[in-house]
Structures are given as C-alpha cells and as structure tokens.
JSON list of C-alpha atoms in Angstrom, two decimals:
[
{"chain": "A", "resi": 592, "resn": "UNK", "atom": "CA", "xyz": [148.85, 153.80, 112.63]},
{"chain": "A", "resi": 593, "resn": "UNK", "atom": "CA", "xyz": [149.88, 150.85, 110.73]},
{"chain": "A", "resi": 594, "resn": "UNK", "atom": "CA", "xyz": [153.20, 149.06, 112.12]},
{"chain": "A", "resi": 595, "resn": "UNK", "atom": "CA", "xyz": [155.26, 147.25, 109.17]},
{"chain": "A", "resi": 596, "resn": "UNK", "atom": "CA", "xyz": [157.79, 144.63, 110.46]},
{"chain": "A", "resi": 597, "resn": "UNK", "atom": "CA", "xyz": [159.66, 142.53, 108.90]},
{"chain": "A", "resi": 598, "resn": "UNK", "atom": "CA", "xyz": [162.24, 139.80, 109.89]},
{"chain": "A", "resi": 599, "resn": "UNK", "atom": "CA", "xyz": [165.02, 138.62, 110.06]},
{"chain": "A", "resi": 600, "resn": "UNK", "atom": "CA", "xyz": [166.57, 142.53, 110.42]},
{"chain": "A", "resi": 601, "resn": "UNK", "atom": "CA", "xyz": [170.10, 141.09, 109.35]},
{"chain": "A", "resi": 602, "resn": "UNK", "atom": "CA", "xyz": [171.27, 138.61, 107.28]},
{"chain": "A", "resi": 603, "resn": "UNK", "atom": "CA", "xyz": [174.54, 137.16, 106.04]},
{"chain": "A", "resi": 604, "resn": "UNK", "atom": "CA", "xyz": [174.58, 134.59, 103.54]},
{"chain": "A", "resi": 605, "resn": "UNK", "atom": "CA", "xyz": [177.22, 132.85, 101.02]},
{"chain": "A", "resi": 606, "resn": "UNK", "atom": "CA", "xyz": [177.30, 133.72, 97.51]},
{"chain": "A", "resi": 607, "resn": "UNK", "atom": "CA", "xyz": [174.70, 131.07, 95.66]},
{"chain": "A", "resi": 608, "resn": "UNK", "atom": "CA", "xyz": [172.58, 130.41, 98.22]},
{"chain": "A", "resi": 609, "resn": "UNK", "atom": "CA", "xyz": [168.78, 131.13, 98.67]},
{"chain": "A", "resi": 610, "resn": "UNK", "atom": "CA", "xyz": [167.29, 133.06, 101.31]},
{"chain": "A", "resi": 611, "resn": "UNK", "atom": "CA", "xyz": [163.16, 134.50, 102.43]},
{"chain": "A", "resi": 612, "resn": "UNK", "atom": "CA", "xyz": [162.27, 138.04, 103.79]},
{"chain": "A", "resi": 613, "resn": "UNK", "atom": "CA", "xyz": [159.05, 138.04, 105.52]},
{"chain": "A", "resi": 614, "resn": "UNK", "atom": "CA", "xyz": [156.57, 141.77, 105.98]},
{"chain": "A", "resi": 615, "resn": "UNK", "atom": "CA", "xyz": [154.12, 141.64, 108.28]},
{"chain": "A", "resi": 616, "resn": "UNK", "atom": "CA", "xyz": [151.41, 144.54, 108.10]},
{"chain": "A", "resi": 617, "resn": "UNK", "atom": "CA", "xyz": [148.70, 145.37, 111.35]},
{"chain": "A", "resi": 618, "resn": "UNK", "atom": "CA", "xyz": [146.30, 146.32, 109.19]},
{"chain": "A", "resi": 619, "resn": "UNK", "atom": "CA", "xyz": [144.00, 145.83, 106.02]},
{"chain": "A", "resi": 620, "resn": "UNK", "atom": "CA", "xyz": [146.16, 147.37, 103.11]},
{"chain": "A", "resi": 621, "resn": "UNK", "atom": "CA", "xyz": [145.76, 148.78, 99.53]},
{"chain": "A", "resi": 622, "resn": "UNK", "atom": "CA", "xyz": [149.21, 147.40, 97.93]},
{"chain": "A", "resi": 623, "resn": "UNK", "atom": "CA", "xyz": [152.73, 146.34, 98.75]},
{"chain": "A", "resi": 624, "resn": "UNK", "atom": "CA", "xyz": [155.78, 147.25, 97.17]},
{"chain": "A", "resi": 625, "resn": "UNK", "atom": "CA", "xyz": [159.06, 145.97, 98.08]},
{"chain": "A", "resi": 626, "resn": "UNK", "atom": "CA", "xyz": [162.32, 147.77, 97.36]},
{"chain": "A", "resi": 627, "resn": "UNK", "atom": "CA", "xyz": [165.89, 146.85, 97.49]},
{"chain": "A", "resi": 628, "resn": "UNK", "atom": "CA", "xyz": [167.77, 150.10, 98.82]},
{"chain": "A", "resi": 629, "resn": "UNK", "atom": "CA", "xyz": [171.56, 150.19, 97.02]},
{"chain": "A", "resi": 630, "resn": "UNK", "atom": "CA", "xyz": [174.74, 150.80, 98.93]},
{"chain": "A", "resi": 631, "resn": "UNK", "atom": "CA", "xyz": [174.25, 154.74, 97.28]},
{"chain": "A", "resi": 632, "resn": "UNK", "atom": "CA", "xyz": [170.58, 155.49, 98.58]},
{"chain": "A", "resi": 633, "resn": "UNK", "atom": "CA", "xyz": [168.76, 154.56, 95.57]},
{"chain": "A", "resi": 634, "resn": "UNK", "atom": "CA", "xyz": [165.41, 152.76, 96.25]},
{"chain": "A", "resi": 635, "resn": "UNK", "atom": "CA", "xyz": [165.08, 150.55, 93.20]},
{"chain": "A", "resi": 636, "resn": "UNK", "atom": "CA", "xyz": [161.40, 149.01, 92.98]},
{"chain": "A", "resi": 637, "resn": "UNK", "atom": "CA", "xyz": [161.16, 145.30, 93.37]},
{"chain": "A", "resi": 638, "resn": "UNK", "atom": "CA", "xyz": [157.80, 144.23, 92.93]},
{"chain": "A", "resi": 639, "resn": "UNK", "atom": "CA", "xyz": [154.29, 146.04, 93.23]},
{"chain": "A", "resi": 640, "resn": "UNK", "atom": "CA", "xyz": [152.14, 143.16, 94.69]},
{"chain": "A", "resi": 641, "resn": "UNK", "atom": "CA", "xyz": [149.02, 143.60, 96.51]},
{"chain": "A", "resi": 642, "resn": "UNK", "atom": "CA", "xyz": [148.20, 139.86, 96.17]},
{"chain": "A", "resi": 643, "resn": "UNK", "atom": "CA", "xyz": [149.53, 136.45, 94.70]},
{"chain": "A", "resi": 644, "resn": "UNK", "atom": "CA", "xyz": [153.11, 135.82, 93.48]},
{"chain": "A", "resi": 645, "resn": "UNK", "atom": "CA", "xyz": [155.13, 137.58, 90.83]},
{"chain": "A", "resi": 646, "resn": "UNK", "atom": "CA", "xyz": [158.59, 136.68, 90.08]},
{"chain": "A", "resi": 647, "resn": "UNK", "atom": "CA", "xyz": [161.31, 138.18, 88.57]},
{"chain": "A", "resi": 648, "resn": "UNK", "atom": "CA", "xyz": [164.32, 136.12, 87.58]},
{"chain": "A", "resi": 649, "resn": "UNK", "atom": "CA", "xyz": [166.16, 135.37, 90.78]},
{"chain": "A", "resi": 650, "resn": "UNK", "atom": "CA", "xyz": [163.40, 136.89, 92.75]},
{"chain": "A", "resi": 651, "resn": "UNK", "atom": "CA", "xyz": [159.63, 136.30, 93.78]},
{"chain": "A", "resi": 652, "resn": "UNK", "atom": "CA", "xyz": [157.44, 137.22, 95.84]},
{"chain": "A", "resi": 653, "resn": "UNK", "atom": "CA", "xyz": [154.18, 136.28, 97.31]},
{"chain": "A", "resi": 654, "resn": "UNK", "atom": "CA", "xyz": [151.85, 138.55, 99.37]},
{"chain": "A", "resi": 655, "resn": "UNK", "atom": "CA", "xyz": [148.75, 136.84, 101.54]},
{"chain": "A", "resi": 656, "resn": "UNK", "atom": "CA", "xyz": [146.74, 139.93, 102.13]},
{"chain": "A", "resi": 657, "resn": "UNK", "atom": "CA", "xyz": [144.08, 137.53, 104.07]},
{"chain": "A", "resi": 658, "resn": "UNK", "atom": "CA", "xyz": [146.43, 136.72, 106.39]},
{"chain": "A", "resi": 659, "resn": "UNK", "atom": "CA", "xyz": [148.81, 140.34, 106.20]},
{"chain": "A", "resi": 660, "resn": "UNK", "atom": "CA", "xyz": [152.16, 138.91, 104.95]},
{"chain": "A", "resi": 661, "resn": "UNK", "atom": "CA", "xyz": [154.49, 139.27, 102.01]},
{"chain": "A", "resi": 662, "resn": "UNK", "atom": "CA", "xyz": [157.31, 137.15, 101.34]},
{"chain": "A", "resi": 663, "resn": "UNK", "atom": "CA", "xyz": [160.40, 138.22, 99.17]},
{"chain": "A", "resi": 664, "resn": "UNK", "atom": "CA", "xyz": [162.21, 135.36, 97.79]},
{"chain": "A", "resi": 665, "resn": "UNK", "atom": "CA", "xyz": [165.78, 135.18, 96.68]},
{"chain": "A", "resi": 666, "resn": "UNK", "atom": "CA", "xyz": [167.43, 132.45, 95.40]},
{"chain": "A", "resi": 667, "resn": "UNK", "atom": "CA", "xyz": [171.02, 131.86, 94.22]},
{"chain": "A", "resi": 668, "resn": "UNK", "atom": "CA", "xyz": [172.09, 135.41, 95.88]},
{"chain": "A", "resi": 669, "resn": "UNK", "atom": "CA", "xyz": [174.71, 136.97, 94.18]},
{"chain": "A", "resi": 670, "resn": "UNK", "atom": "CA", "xyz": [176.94, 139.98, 95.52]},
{"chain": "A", "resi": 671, "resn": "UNK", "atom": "CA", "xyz": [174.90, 142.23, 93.86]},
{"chain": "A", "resi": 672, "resn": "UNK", "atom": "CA", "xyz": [172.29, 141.54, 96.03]},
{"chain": "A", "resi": 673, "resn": "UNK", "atom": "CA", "xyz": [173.37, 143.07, 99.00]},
{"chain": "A", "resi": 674, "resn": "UNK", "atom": "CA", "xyz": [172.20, 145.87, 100.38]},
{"chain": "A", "resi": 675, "resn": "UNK", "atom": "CA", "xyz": [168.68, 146.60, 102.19]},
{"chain": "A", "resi": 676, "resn": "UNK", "atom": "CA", "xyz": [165.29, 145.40, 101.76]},
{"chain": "A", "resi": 677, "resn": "UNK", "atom": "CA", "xyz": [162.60, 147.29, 102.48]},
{"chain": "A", "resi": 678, "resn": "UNK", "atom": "CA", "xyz": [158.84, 146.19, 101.99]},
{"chain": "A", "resi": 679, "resn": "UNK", "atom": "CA", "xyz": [156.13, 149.47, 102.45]},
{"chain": "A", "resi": 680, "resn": "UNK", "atom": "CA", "xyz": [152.86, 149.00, 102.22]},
{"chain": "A", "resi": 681, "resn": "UNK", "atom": "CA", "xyz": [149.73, 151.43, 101.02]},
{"chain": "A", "resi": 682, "resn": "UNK", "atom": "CA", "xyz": [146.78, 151.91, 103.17]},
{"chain": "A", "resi": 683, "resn": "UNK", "atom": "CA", "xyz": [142.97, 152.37, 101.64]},
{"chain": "A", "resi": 684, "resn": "UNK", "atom": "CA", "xyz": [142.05, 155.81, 101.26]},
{"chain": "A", "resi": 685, "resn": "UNK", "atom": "CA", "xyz": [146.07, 156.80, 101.63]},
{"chain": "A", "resi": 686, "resn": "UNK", "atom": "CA", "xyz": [146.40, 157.98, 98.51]},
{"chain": "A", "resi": 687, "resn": "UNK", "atom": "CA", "xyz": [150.52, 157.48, 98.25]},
{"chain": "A", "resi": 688, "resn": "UNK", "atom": "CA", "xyz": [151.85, 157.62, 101.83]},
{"chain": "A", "resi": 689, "resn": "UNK", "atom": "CA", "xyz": [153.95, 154.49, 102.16]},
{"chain": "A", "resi": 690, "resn": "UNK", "atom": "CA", "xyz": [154.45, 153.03, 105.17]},
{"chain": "A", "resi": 691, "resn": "UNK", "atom": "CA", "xyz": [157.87, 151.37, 104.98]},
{"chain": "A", "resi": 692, "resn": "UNK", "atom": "CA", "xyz": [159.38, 148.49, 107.35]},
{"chain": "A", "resi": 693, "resn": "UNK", "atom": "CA", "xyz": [162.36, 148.49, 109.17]},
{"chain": "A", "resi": 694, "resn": "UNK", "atom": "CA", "xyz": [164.22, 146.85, 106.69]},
{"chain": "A", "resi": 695, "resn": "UNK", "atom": "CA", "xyz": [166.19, 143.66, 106.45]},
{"chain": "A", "resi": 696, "resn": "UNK", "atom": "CA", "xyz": [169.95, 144.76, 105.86]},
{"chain": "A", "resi": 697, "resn": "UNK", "atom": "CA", "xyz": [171.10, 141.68, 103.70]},
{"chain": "A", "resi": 698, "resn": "UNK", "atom": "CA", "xyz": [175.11, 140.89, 102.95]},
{"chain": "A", "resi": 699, "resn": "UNK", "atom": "CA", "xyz": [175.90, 138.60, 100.35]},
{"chain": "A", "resi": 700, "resn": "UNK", "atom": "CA", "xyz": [179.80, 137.16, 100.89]},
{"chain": "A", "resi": 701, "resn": "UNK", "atom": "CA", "xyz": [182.20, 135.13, 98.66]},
{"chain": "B", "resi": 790, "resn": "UNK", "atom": "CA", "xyz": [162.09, 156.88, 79.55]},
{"chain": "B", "resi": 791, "resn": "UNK", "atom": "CA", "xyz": [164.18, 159.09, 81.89]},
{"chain": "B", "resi": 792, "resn": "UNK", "atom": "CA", "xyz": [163.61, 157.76, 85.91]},
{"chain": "B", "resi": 793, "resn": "UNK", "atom": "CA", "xyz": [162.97, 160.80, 88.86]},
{"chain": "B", "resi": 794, "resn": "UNK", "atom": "CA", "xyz": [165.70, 163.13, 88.76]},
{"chain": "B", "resi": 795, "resn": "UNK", "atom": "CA", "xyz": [166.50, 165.08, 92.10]},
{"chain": "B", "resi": 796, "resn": "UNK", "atom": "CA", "xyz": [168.78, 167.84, 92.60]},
{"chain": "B", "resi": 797, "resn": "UNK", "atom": "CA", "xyz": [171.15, 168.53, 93.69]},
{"chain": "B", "resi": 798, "resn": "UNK", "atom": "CA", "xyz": [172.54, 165.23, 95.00]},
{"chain": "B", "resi": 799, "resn": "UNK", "atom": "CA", "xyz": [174.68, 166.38, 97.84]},
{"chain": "B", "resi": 800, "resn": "UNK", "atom": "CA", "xyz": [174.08, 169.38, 100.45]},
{"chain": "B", "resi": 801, "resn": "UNK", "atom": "CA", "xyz": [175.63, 170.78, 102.66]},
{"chain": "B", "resi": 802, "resn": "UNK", "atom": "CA", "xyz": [174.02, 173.72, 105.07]},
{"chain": "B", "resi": 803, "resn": "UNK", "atom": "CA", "xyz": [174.54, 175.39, 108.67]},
{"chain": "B", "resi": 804, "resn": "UNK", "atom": "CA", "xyz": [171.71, 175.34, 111.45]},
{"chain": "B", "resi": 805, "resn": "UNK", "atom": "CA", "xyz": [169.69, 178.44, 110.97]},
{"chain": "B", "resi": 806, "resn": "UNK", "atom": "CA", "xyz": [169.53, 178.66, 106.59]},
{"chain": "B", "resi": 807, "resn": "UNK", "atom": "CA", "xyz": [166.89, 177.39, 104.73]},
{"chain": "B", "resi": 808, "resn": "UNK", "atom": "CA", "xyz": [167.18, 174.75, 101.76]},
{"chain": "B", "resi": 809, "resn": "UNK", "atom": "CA", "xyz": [164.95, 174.06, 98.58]},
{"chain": "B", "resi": 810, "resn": "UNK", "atom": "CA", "xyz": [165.36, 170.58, 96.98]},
{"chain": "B", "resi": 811, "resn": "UNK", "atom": "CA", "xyz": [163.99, 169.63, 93.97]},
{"chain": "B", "resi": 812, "resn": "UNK", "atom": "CA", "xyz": [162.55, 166.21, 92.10]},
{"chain": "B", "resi": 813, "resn": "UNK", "atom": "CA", "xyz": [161.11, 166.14, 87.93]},
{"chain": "B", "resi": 814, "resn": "UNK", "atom": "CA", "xyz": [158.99, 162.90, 88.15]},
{"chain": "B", "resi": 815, "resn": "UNK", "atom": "CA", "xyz": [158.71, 160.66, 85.26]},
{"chain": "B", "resi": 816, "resn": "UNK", "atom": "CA", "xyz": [157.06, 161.56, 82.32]},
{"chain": "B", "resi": 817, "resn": "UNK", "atom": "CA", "xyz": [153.25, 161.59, 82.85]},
{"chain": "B", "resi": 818, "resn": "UNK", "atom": "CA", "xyz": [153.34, 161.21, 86.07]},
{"chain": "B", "resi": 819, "resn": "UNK", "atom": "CA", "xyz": [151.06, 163.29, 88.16]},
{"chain": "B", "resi": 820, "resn": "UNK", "atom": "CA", "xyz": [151.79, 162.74, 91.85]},
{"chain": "B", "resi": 821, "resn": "UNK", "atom": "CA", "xyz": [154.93, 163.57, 93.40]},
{"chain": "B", "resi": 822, "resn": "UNK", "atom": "CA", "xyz": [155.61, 162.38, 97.17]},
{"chain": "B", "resi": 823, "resn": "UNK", "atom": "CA", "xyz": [158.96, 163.31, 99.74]},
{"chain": "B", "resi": 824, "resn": "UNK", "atom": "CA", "xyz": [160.33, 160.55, 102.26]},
{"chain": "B", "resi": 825, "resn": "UNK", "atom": "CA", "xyz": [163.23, 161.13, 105.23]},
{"chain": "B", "resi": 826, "resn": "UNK", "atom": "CA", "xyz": [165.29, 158.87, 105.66]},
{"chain": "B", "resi": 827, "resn": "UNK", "atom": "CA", "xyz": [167.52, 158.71, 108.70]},
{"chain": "B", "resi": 828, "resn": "UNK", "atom": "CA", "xyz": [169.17, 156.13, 110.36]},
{"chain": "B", "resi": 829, "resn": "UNK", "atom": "CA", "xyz": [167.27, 156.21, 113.76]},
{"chain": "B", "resi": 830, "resn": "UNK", "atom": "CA", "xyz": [163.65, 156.91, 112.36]},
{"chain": "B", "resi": 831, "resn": "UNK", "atom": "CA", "xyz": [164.10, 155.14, 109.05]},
{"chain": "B", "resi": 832, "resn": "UNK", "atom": "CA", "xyz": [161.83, 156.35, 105.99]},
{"chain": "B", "resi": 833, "resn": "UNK", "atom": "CA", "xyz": [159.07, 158.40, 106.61]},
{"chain": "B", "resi": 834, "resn": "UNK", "atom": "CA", "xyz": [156.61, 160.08, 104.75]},
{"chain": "B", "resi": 835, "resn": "UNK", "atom": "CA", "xyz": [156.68, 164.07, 104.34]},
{"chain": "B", "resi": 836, "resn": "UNK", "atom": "CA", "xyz": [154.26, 164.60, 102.24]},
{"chain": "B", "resi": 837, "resn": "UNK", "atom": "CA", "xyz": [152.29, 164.25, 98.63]},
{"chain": "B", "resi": 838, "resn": "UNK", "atom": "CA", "xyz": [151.32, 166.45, 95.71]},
{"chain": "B", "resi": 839, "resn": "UNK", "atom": "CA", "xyz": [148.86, 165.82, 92.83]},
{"chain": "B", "resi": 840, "resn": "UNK", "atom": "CA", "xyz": [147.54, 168.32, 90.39]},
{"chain": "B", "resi": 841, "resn": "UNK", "atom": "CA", "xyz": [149.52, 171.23, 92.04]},
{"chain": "B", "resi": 842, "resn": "UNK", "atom": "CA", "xyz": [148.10, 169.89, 95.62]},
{"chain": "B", "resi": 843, "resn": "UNK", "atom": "CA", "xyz": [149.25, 168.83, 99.02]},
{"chain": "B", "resi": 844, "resn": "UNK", "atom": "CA", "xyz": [146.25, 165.69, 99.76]},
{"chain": "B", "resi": 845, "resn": "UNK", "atom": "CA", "xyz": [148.92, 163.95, 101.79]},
{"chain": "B", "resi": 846, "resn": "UNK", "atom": "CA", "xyz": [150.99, 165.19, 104.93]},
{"chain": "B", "resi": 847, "resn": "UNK", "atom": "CA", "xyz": [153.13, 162.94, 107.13]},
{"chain": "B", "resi": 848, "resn": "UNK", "atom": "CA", "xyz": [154.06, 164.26, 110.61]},
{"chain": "B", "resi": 849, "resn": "UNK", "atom": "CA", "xyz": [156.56, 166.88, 110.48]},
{"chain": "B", "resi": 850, "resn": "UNK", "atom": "CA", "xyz": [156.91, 170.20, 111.79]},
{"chain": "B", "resi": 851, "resn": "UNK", "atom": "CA", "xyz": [155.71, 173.34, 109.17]},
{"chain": "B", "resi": 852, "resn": "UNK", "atom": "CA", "xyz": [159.21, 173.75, 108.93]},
{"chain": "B", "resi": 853, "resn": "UNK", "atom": "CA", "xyz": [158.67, 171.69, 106.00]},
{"chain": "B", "resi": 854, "resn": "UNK", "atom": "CA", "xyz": [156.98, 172.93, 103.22]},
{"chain": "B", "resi": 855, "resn": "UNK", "atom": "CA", "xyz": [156.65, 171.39, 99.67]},
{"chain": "B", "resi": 856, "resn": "UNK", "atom": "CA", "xyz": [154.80, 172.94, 96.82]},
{"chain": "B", "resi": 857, "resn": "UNK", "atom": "CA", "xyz": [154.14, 171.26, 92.78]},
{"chain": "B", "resi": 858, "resn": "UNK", "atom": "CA", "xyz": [154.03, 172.98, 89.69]},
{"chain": "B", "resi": 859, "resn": "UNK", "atom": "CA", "xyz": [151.84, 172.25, 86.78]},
{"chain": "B", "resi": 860, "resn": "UNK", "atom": "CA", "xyz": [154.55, 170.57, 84.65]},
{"chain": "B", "resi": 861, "resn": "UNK", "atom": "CA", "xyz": [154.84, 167.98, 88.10]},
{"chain": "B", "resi": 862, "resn": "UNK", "atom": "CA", "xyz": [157.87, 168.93, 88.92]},
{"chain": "B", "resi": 863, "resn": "UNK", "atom": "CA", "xyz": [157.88, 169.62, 92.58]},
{"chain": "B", "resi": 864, "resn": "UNK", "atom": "CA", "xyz": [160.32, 170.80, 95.29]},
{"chain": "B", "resi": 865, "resn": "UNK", "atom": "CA", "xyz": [160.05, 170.73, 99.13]},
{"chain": "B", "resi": 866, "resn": "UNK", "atom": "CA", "xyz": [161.81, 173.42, 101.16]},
{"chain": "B", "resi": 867, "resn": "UNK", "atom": "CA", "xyz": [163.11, 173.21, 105.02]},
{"chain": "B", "resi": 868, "resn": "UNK", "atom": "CA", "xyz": [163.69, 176.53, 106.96]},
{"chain": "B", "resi": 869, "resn": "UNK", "atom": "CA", "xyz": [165.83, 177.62, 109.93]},
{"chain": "B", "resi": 870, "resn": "UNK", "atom": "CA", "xyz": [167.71, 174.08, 109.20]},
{"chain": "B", "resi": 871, "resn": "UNK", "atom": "CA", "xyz": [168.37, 171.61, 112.52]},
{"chain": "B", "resi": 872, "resn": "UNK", "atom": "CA", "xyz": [170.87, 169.00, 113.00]},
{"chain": "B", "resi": 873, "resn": "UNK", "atom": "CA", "xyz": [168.11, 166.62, 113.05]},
{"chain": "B", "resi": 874, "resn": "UNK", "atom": "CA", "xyz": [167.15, 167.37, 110.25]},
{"chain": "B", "resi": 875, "resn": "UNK", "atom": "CA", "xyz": [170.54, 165.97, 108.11]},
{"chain": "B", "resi": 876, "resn": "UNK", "atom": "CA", "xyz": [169.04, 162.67, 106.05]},
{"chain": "B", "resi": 877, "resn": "UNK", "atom": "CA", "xyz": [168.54, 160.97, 102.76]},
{"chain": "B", "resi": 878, "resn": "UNK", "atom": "CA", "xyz": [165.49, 163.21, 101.49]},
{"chain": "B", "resi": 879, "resn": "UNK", "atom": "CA", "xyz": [163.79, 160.98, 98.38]},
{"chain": "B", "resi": 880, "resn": "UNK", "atom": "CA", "xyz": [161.56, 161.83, 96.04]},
{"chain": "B", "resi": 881, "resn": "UNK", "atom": "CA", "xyz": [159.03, 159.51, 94.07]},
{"chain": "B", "resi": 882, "resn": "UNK", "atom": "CA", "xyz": [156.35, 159.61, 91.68]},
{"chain": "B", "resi": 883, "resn": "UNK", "atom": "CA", "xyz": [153.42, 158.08, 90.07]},
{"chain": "B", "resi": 884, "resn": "UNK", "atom": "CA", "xyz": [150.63, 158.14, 87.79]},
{"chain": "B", "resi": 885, "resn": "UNK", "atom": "CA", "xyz": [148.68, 158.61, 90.68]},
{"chain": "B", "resi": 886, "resn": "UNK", "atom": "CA", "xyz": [145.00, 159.10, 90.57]},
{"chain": "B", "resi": 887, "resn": "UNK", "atom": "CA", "xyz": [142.26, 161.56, 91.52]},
{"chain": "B", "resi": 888, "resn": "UNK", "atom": "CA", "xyz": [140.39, 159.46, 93.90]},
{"chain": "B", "resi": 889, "resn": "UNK", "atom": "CA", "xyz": [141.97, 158.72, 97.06]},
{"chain": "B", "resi": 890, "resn": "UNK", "atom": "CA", "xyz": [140.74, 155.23, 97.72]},
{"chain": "B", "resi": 891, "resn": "UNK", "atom": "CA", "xyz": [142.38, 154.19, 94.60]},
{"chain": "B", "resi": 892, "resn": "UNK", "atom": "CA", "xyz": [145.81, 153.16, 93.96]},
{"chain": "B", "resi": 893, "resn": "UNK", "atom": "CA", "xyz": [146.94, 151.10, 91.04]},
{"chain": "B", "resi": 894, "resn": "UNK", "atom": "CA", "xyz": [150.72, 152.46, 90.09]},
{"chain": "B", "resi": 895, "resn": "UNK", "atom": "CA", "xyz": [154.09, 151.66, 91.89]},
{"chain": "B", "resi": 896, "resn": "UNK", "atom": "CA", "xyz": [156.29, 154.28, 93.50]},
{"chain": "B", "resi": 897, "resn": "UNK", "atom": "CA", "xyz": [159.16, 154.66, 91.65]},
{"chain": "B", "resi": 898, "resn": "UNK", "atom": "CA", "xyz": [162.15, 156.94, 93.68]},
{"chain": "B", "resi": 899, "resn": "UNK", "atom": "CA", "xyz": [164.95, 158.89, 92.83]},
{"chain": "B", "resi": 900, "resn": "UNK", "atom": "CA", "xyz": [168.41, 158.94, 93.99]},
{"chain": "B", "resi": 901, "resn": "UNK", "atom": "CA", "xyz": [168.16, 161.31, 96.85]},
{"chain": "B", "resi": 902, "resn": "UNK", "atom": "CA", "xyz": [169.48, 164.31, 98.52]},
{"chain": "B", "resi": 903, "resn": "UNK", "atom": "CA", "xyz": [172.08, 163.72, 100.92]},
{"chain": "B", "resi": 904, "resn": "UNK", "atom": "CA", "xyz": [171.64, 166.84, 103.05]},
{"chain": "B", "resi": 905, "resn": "UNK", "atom": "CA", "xyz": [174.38, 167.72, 105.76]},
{"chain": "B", "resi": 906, "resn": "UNK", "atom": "CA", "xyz": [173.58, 170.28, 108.76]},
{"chain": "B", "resi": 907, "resn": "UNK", "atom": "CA", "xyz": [176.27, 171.57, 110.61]}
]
C-alpha cells in the first residue's frame, strides 16, 4: 500500500518562531488533507489540498503532487499550536480511506 | 452548523463484552468512515459507509462490524473486546460521492471515543 512519511517526527520550537512539516506520499494520490490533532484527541482539519498553496492566517501549505510532497507551513508559532500534525492522503478509486502519516508531534515553549 | 458528534466520549469495558459506539455526521453528509488510533499503530482506517453501505474496509478482524442508517448516522460495534483493542476510535464524515474514483470534500472528525479494556 501507500507509505505516508513525514519529517521531522518531533519538534520543539520557541514561541514566535516559524517552522515547515514536510509529507511525502509513494504513490499517485487523489487529495491531501492535513490535520492538527489537539492535546484531547480532536482531529481539527487544516487544509484540503490536492495541489498548489492555500493559506490560512499563520498557516500555509503547498502540495507538489508531480513530485509527491506537501509542505505545512507555520509561522510565528504560538502555544496554541502545539500538539500533532498529521498529513493523510486519499488514493484514486479509495473512495474515503485516508492514509495518515506518522505524525510530527510539535511543542511550542515560552 | 453542528460538527460530528460521537458518543459516548469515554468507555470503559472488560475483555470478553461487546461495545457499540456511535457518530451523527454533519448535516448532509452522506458518508460516514471509523479510524483507530493507538499509540503503536497510529490511525488506521476501519472502515466506510455511504447510502446505508460498507464500499470501504480497512484491515481488521470481523470482530469489527459497523453498520449506517438512512438518516447517516452510523455506529460501529466490537465483540468479545481485547486489550488491544483499547484506542481513540474517530469518526468522520463527508459529502461523499457515489462514484468511487471521485473525491472532492474534506474529512471532517469528531472528538472520539476513548475506549478502555481491562
């Protein structure tokens, strides 16, 4: 099946400053989502982006399907932000089974 | 418009019993998929309902069964309960669409069922 890995699988950074998630996907895919995965369980939906670059106040992201990457952008990190990242990724003809990475498990400090 | 509700939030069961969760997607949403999550496999797919039917199964024993009714709503049951099988079970939903080799609506997830086997 399709492996889904993305990098760096930890990350610590100081309140305010800017940091980049990469996904890397085996295979030819239908979409992307990327999710950001609370400290309680909830999966709260990023972006949908099978293509291009969307951004969303502090965050953007920008998906190459060509070359099988997505990028998750966040800039002046706050608290809030930590948590885990998740990017999953739809396959052609898979109807709605996502394939989800490993995560990146990010901590945002004082 | 309300988000995916799931109930209940918190489980807890014995090895042997049998446990129905259930998930109302949003409002016009026709398909209805179940993820595990646990921390040494991660999130993985159960399965997916549209219309009332499974067209999507992910690899798990028949232990787990789901079903949909034709308001949406769906619920996904797990008999004679395991220790492995204590995770994060979340529900999401979509507009979905008939054809399978179209997709063109997020997932959007509920807050999960924390179930416990002892």
């Amino acid at each position: 099946g399709i492996q889904v890995e993305q990098s760096p699988p930890d990350l610590i950074l100081q309140e305010g400053a800017n940091s980049t998630l990469r996904c890397n996907f085996s295979d030819s895919v239908n979409n992307l989502q990327w999710f950001h995965q609370n400290p309680w369980g909830q999966l709260i939906n990023l972006f949908y982006i099978p293509s291009g670059t969307k951004q969303n106040g502090r965050l953007s992201a920008t998906t190459v399907a060509t070359e099988r990457y997505s990028l998750l952008y966040i800039s002046s990190s706050q608290t809030t932000d930590s948590g885990v990242y998740f990017c999953a990724v739809l396959l052609t003809g898979g109807g709605n089974k996502l394939t989800f990475g490993t995560g990146t498990q990010l901590k945002v400090e004082l | 418009k309300a988000g995916v509700t799931q109930t209940p939030r918190y489980l807890i069961k014995t090895r042997g019993q049998q446990v129905t969760l259930s998930c109302s997607p949003i409002s016009g949403h026709r398909s209805v998929s179940w993820y595990q999550q646990t921390p040494g496999q991660g999130l993985q797919f159960l399965f997916e309902y549209f219309s009332e039917t499974q067209r999507n199964k992910g690899n798990f024993p028949g232990r787990f069964s789901g079903r949909q009714f034709s308001n949406s709503r769906s619920e996904m049951n797990v008999s004679t309960l395991e220790l492995g099988d204590s995770a994060l079970y979340l529900c999401a939903s979509s507009l979905g669409d008939r054809d399978l080799l179209i997709h063109n609506s997020p997932l959007h997830f509920g807050n999960g069922t924390r179930l416990t086997v002892t």
